Short mmCIF file of C-alpha atoms and ligand atoms in Angstrom, two decimals:
data_model
loop_
_atom_site.label_atom_id
_atom_site.label_comp_id
_atom_site.label_asym_id
_atom_site.label_seq_id
_atom_site.Cartn_x
_atom_site.Cartn_y
_atom_site.Cartn_z
CA MET A 1 102.94 118.47 126.03
CA ASN A 2 100.92 120.16 128.77
CA THR A 3 98.65 118.33 131.18
CA LEU A 4 95.50 119.47 129.42
CA SER A 5 96.32 118.12 126.01
CA ARG A 6 97.74 114.98 127.54
CA ARG A 7 94.45 114.53 129.32
CA ALA A 8 92.50 115.26 126.16
CA ALA A 9 94.48 112.56 124.38
CA LEU A 10 93.77 110.14 127.20
CA PHE A 11 90.03 110.81 127.28
CA GLY A 12 90.00 110.56 123.52
CA SER A 13 91.29 107.03 123.69
CA LEU A 14 88.93 106.12 126.56
CA SER A 15 85.78 107.25 124.78
CA GLY A 16 86.96 105.67 121.53
CA ALA A 17 87.30 102.30 123.21
CA GLY A 18 83.90 102.64 124.88
CA LEU A 19 82.13 103.45 121.64
CA LEU A 20 83.48 100.46 119.84
CA LEU A 21 82.80 98.09 122.68
CA SER A 22 79.08 98.89 122.69
CA GLY A 23 78.80 97.61 119.13
CA CYS A 24 80.82 94.55 119.92
CA ASP A 25 77.95 92.12 120.46
CA ARG A 26 77.01 92.10 116.81
CA LEU A 27 80.44 91.05 115.64
CA THR A 28 81.31 87.45 115.16
CA GLN A 29 84.80 87.34 116.48
CA SER A 30 87.55 84.81 116.63
CA GLN A 31 88.95 83.87 120.00
CA ASN A 32 91.93 86.11 119.47
CA VAL A 33 89.81 89.12 118.70
CA GLN A 34 87.61 88.46 121.74
CA ARG A 35 90.69 88.18 123.90
CA ILE A 36 91.93 91.54 122.62
CA PHE A 37 88.57 93.17 123.34
CA ARG A 38 88.67 91.86 126.89
CA GLY A 39 91.98 93.67 127.36
CA VAL A 40 90.66 97.14 126.43
CA GLU A 41 89.92 98.33 129.93
CA ASP A 42 93.20 97.16 131.30
CA TRP A 43 94.98 98.68 128.35
CA THR A 44 93.42 102.13 128.83
CA ARG A 45 94.55 102.03 132.44
CA ARG A 46 98.05 101.19 131.26
CA ASN A 47 97.98 104.10 128.77
CA GLN A 48 96.95 106.39 131.56
CA ARG A 49 99.91 105.31 133.66
CA LEU A 50 102.32 105.73 130.75
CA LEU A 51 101.10 109.25 129.97
CA LEU A 52 100.85 110.43 133.57
CA SER A 53 104.35 109.18 134.25
CA GLY A 54 105.70 111.50 131.55
CA GLY A 55 105.51 109.34 128.43
CA GLN A 56 105.38 111.85 125.59
CA MET A 57 102.84 111.93 122.80
CA ALA A 58 104.04 112.88 119.33
CA ARG A 59 102.42 116.08 118.08
CA GLU A 60 99.13 115.60 116.26
CA PHE A 61 97.87 117.90 113.50
CA LYS A 62 94.59 119.08 111.98
CA PRO A 63 93.03 117.56 108.84
CA SER A 64 93.87 120.78 106.98
CA ASP A 65 97.57 120.16 107.73
CA ILE A 66 97.66 116.86 105.77
CA SER A 67 100.30 117.05 103.01
CA LYS A 68 99.06 117.02 99.41
CA GLU A 69 101.99 114.79 98.53
CA PHE A 70 103.29 112.07 100.82
CA LYS A 71 106.30 110.51 99.19
CA ALA A 72 106.51 106.73 99.29
CA ASN A 73 110.04 105.65 100.14
CA GLY A 74 112.22 102.57 100.30
CA THR A 75 110.39 99.57 98.90
CA LEU A 76 107.42 100.68 96.78
CA ASN A 77 106.28 97.13 95.99
CA PRO A 78 107.79 93.99 97.53
CA GLY A 79 106.92 92.02 94.36
CA GLY A 80 107.56 88.28 94.16
CA ASP A 81 104.98 85.54 93.57
CA GLU A 82 103.86 85.32 97.15
CA TYR A 83 103.24 89.03 97.76
CA MET A 84 101.59 89.45 94.36
CA ARG A 85 99.25 86.56 95.15
CA HIS A 86 98.23 88.39 98.34
CA VAL A 87 97.60 91.53 96.26
CA ASP A 88 95.40 89.52 93.85
CA GLU A 89 93.46 88.05 96.79
CA GLY A 90 92.88 91.46 98.32
CA PHE A 91 95.07 90.34 101.26
CA LEU A 92 92.34 87.95 102.40
CA ASN A 93 94.91 85.33 103.43
CA TRP A 94 97.50 87.74 104.86
CA ARG A 95 98.27 86.94 108.47
CA LEU A 96 100.10 88.99 111.07
CA LYS A 97 101.81 86.61 113.45
CA ILE A 98 102.58 87.61 117.03
CA ASP A 99 105.04 85.20 118.57
CA GLY A 100 108.23 84.78 120.58
CA MET A 101 108.04 85.65 124.28
CA VAL A 102 104.24 85.69 124.53
CA ALA A 103 101.80 83.43 126.37
CA ASN A 104 99.28 83.35 123.48
CA PRO A 105 100.88 83.39 120.02
CA MET A 106 98.44 84.71 117.43
CA ALA A 107 97.92 84.95 113.70
CA LEU A 108 95.51 87.77 112.89
CA SER A 109 93.87 88.48 109.56
CA VAL A 110 93.46 92.03 108.28
CA ALA A 111 89.69 91.71 108.86
CA GLU A 112 90.28 90.77 112.50
CA ILE A 113 92.60 93.74 113.01
CA ARG A 114 89.98 96.01 111.43
CA LYS A 115 87.42 94.84 114.03
CA LEU A 116 89.53 96.07 116.95
CA PRO A 117 89.06 99.51 118.47
CA ALA A 118 90.57 101.88 115.93
CA ARG A 119 92.68 104.95 116.50
CA THR A 120 93.14 107.72 113.93
CA GLN A 121 95.96 110.24 114.22
CA ILE A 122 97.51 112.93 112.03
CA THR A 123 101.25 113.04 112.50
CA ARG A 124 104.42 114.20 110.77
CA HIS A 125 106.66 111.57 109.25
CA ASP A 126 110.34 112.55 109.19
CA CYS A 127 112.64 110.58 106.90
CA VAL A 128 116.34 110.46 107.68
CA GLU A 129 116.92 111.55 104.07
CA GLY A 130 115.63 115.01 104.96
CA TRP A 131 111.99 115.13 103.85
CA SER A 132 108.84 115.25 105.98
CA ALA A 133 105.14 114.81 105.30
CA ILE A 134 101.98 115.00 107.40
CA GLY A 135 99.56 112.12 107.04
CA GLN A 136 96.57 110.59 108.76
CA TRP A 137 96.86 107.01 109.96
CA THR A 138 94.17 104.62 111.17
CA GLY A 139 94.86 101.31 112.81
CA ALA A 140 94.72 99.18 115.92
CA GLN A 141 96.95 100.11 118.81
CA LEU A 142 99.79 97.61 118.90
CA GLY A 143 99.79 97.71 122.72
CA LEU A 144 96.26 96.35 122.87
CA VAL A 145 97.22 93.39 120.71
CA LEU A 146 100.39 92.77 122.72
CA LYS A 147 98.40 92.92 125.92
CA ALA A 148 96.16 90.13 124.64
CA ALA A 149 99.16 88.12 123.47
CA GLY A 150 100.48 88.19 127.04
CA VAL A 151 104.00 89.54 126.67
CA SER A 152 106.46 87.88 129.03
CA PRO A 153 107.88 90.16 131.73
CA ARG A 154 111.33 89.16 130.45
CA ALA A 155 110.71 90.48 126.92
CA LYS A 156 112.43 93.76 126.01
CA TYR A 157 111.81 94.33 122.31
CA ALA A 158 109.19 93.96 119.62
CA VAL A 159 110.73 92.97 116.28
CA PHE A 160 108.81 93.66 113.06
CA TYR A 161 109.46 91.36 110.09
CA CYS A 162 108.46 92.65 106.67
CA ALA A 163 107.64 91.03 103.33
CA ASP A 164 110.22 92.95 101.29
CA ASN A 165 113.82 92.18 100.54
CA LEU A 166 115.83 95.22 99.51
CA ASP A 167 118.27 93.22 97.39
CA GLY A 168 120.85 95.98 97.57
CA GLU A 169 119.25 97.78 94.65
CA PRO A 170 120.63 101.27 94.15
CA SER A 171 117.08 102.57 93.57
CA LYS A 172 116.16 101.34 97.04
CA GLY A 173 118.82 103.21 98.93
CA GLY A 174 122.26 102.41 97.60
CA SER A 175 124.71 99.60 97.52
CA GLN A 176 123.80 98.03 100.83
CA SER A 177 123.93 94.28 101.09
CA PRO A 178 120.72 92.35 100.37
CA GLY A 179 118.37 91.60 103.20
CA GLN A 180 114.83 91.32 104.43
CA TYR A 181 113.52 94.56 105.89
CA TYR A 182 112.96 94.38 109.63
CA GLU A 183 112.84 96.78 112.55
CA SER A 184 112.56 96.72 116.32
CA VAL A 185 111.58 98.95 119.21
CA ALA A 186 111.73 98.80 122.99
CA LEU A 187 108.51 97.78 124.71
CA VAL A 188 107.85 101.34 125.89
CA ASP A 189 107.46 102.32 122.22
CA ALA A 190 105.58 99.14 121.32
CA PHE A 191 103.01 99.91 124.05
CA HIS A 192 102.88 103.64 123.30
CA PRO A 193 99.28 104.75 122.57
CA GLN A 194 100.24 106.21 119.17
CA THR A 195 102.00 103.05 117.99
CA LEU A 196 99.63 101.50 115.46
CA ILE A 197 99.20 98.51 113.23
CA ALA A 198 97.90 100.78 110.49
CA TYR A 199 95.63 99.75 107.60
CA GLU A 200 94.45 103.16 106.37
CA MET A 201 96.28 106.28 105.29
CA ASN A 202 94.42 109.57 104.73
CA GLY A 203 91.11 107.71 105.00
CA GLN A 204 91.93 105.20 102.25
CA THR A 205 92.93 101.55 102.43
CA LEU A 206 96.71 101.47 102.68
CA SER A 207 98.29 101.33 99.21
CA VAL A 208 101.02 98.92 98.20
CA ALA A 209 103.52 101.78 97.99
CA HIS A 210 102.83 102.79 101.59
CA GLY A 211 102.97 99.27 103.04
CA ALA A 212 99.78 97.28 102.30
CA PRO A 213 98.06 95.59 103.92
CA LEU A 214 99.55 96.45 107.34
CA ARG A 215 102.33 98.72 108.49
CA ILE A 216 103.59 99.86 111.83
CA ARG A 217 103.52 103.52 112.83
CA ILE A 218 106.13 104.58 115.38
CA GLU A 219 105.49 108.30 115.78
CA ARG A 220 108.34 109.45 118.00
CA GLN A 221 111.16 108.15 115.84
CA LEU A 222 112.40 108.56 112.27
CA GLY A 223 110.55 107.07 109.31
CA TYR A 224 112.67 103.96 108.92
CA LYS A 225 111.30 102.58 112.21
CA SER A 226 107.77 102.51 110.72
CA ALA A 227 107.97 99.09 109.10
CA LYS A 228 105.76 98.50 106.03
CA TYR A 229 104.40 95.10 104.82
CA VAL A 230 104.61 93.70 108.36
CA GLN A 231 103.96 89.95 108.62
CA ARG A 232 105.33 88.96 111.96
CA ILE A 233 105.99 90.58 115.32
CA GLU A 234 108.36 88.72 117.57
CA LEU A 235 108.81 89.53 121.24
CA THR A 236 112.33 88.93 122.44
CA ASP A 237 114.85 89.90 125.11
CA ASN A 238 117.80 89.95 122.72
CA LEU A 239 118.38 91.39 119.25
CA ALA A 240 121.85 89.97 118.78
CA GLY A 241 120.79 86.77 117.03
CA ILE A 242 118.51 88.47 114.50
CA SER A 243 119.92 89.25 111.05
CA GLY A 244 122.90 91.62 111.51
CA GLY A 245 122.18 91.88 115.24
CA ARG A 246 121.63 95.64 115.47
CA GLY A 247 117.85 95.67 115.51
CA GLY A 248 116.94 96.70 111.97
CA TYR A 249 117.76 96.57 108.30
CA TRP A 250 119.18 100.10 108.33
CA GLU A 251 120.68 99.74 111.80
CA ASP A 252 122.67 96.77 110.48
CA ARG A 253 124.02 99.22 107.87
CA GLY A 254 125.01 101.94 110.36
CA TYR A 255 121.88 103.89 111.32
CA GLU A 256 120.97 104.56 114.94
CA TRP A 257 118.66 102.04 116.63
CA TYR A 258 117.00 104.74 118.74
CA ALA A 259 116.04 107.19 116.01
CA GLY A 260 114.40 109.90 118.17
CA ILE A 261 113.11 112.96 116.35
N1 MTE B 301 109.25 97.16 104.84
C1 MTE B 301 109.77 98.38 104.69
N2 MTE B 301 109.45 99.32 105.59
C2 MTE B 301 109.97 100.56 105.45
C3 MTE B 301 110.88 100.89 104.41
C4 MTE B 301 111.18 99.87 103.48
O1 MTE B 301 111.94 100.06 102.51
N3 MTE B 301 110.62 98.62 103.65
N4 MTE B 301 111.40 102.17 104.33
C5 MTE B 301 111.36 102.98 105.54
C6 MTE B 301 111.65 104.39 105.32
S1 MTE B 301 113.28 104.86 105.19
C7 MTE B 301 110.67 105.34 105.34
S2 MTE B 301 111.01 106.99 105.24
C8 MTE B 301 109.26 104.94 105.40
C9 MTE B 301 108.54 105.42 104.16
O2 MTE B 301 107.17 105.18 104.28
P1 MTE B 301 106.24 105.63 103.10
O3 MTE B 301 106.62 104.83 101.89
O4 MTE B 301 104.85 105.41 103.55
O5 MTE B 301 106.54 107.10 102.87
O6 MTE B 301 109.06 103.55 105.49
C10 MTE B 301 110.03 102.86 106.25
N5 MTE B 301 109.61 101.50 106.37
MO1 MO B 302 113.26 107.14 105.52
#
């Protein structure tokens, strides 16, 4: 990316944050949400450093580039009593926990995440199975939330825990052994400005097939890193003790952990 577009991206995020902050007085916010808002300025400075030091942005597209069809893949509905109860309740009681190596563990509702400064981006999703689709995603920047949670300087990874268990069903990718879907990224990707806790796709509330109510978008790596149905984000310095120890459901079954495009 050239300096100009990098700068444009940076100013985009600066003005976006400013706009939302001016309307902030009217919102009744929980302590967590207030804490996240207080971090905005600091966070934009951190973005600036990341981008100026050569952190790459994934390519962004125009609204007219959005694919007519965006295949839903992997789990299309986690099912089970608990998830279906959340669906019935409109995800009112869904909580995204942020815990592990953080100073301020949090449990955020979807409504609280929707109150944070939002970022919208149109990106191409590349699945390891060989298909791609361009979609528009809206969500809160994960980095802003992590900033407020106070990530320990010793933490190295963000681990995303999802609500679905793949059960080794052939329709969900073959004869792999059963397991809860999870993923992880290094902190440089967790704090990347395009890494979102997304709640809208193509301007609509995220559907169950695409990961309702919240999914992660990791734009510089293959599709399997973008965890759907995310319920918990753990900060850690070691992936070895988690599930198969290789940092993700598919990684435990042989895929690369760093799935760069
Ligand atoms: N929780 C969960 N996240 C997941 C998957 C899954 O099965 N479960 N599949 C992954 C894969 S392989 C891809 S390509 C994308 C598909 O996202 P989509 O359904 O929005 O197209 O989600 C990824 N995240
Ligand atoms: Mo995929």
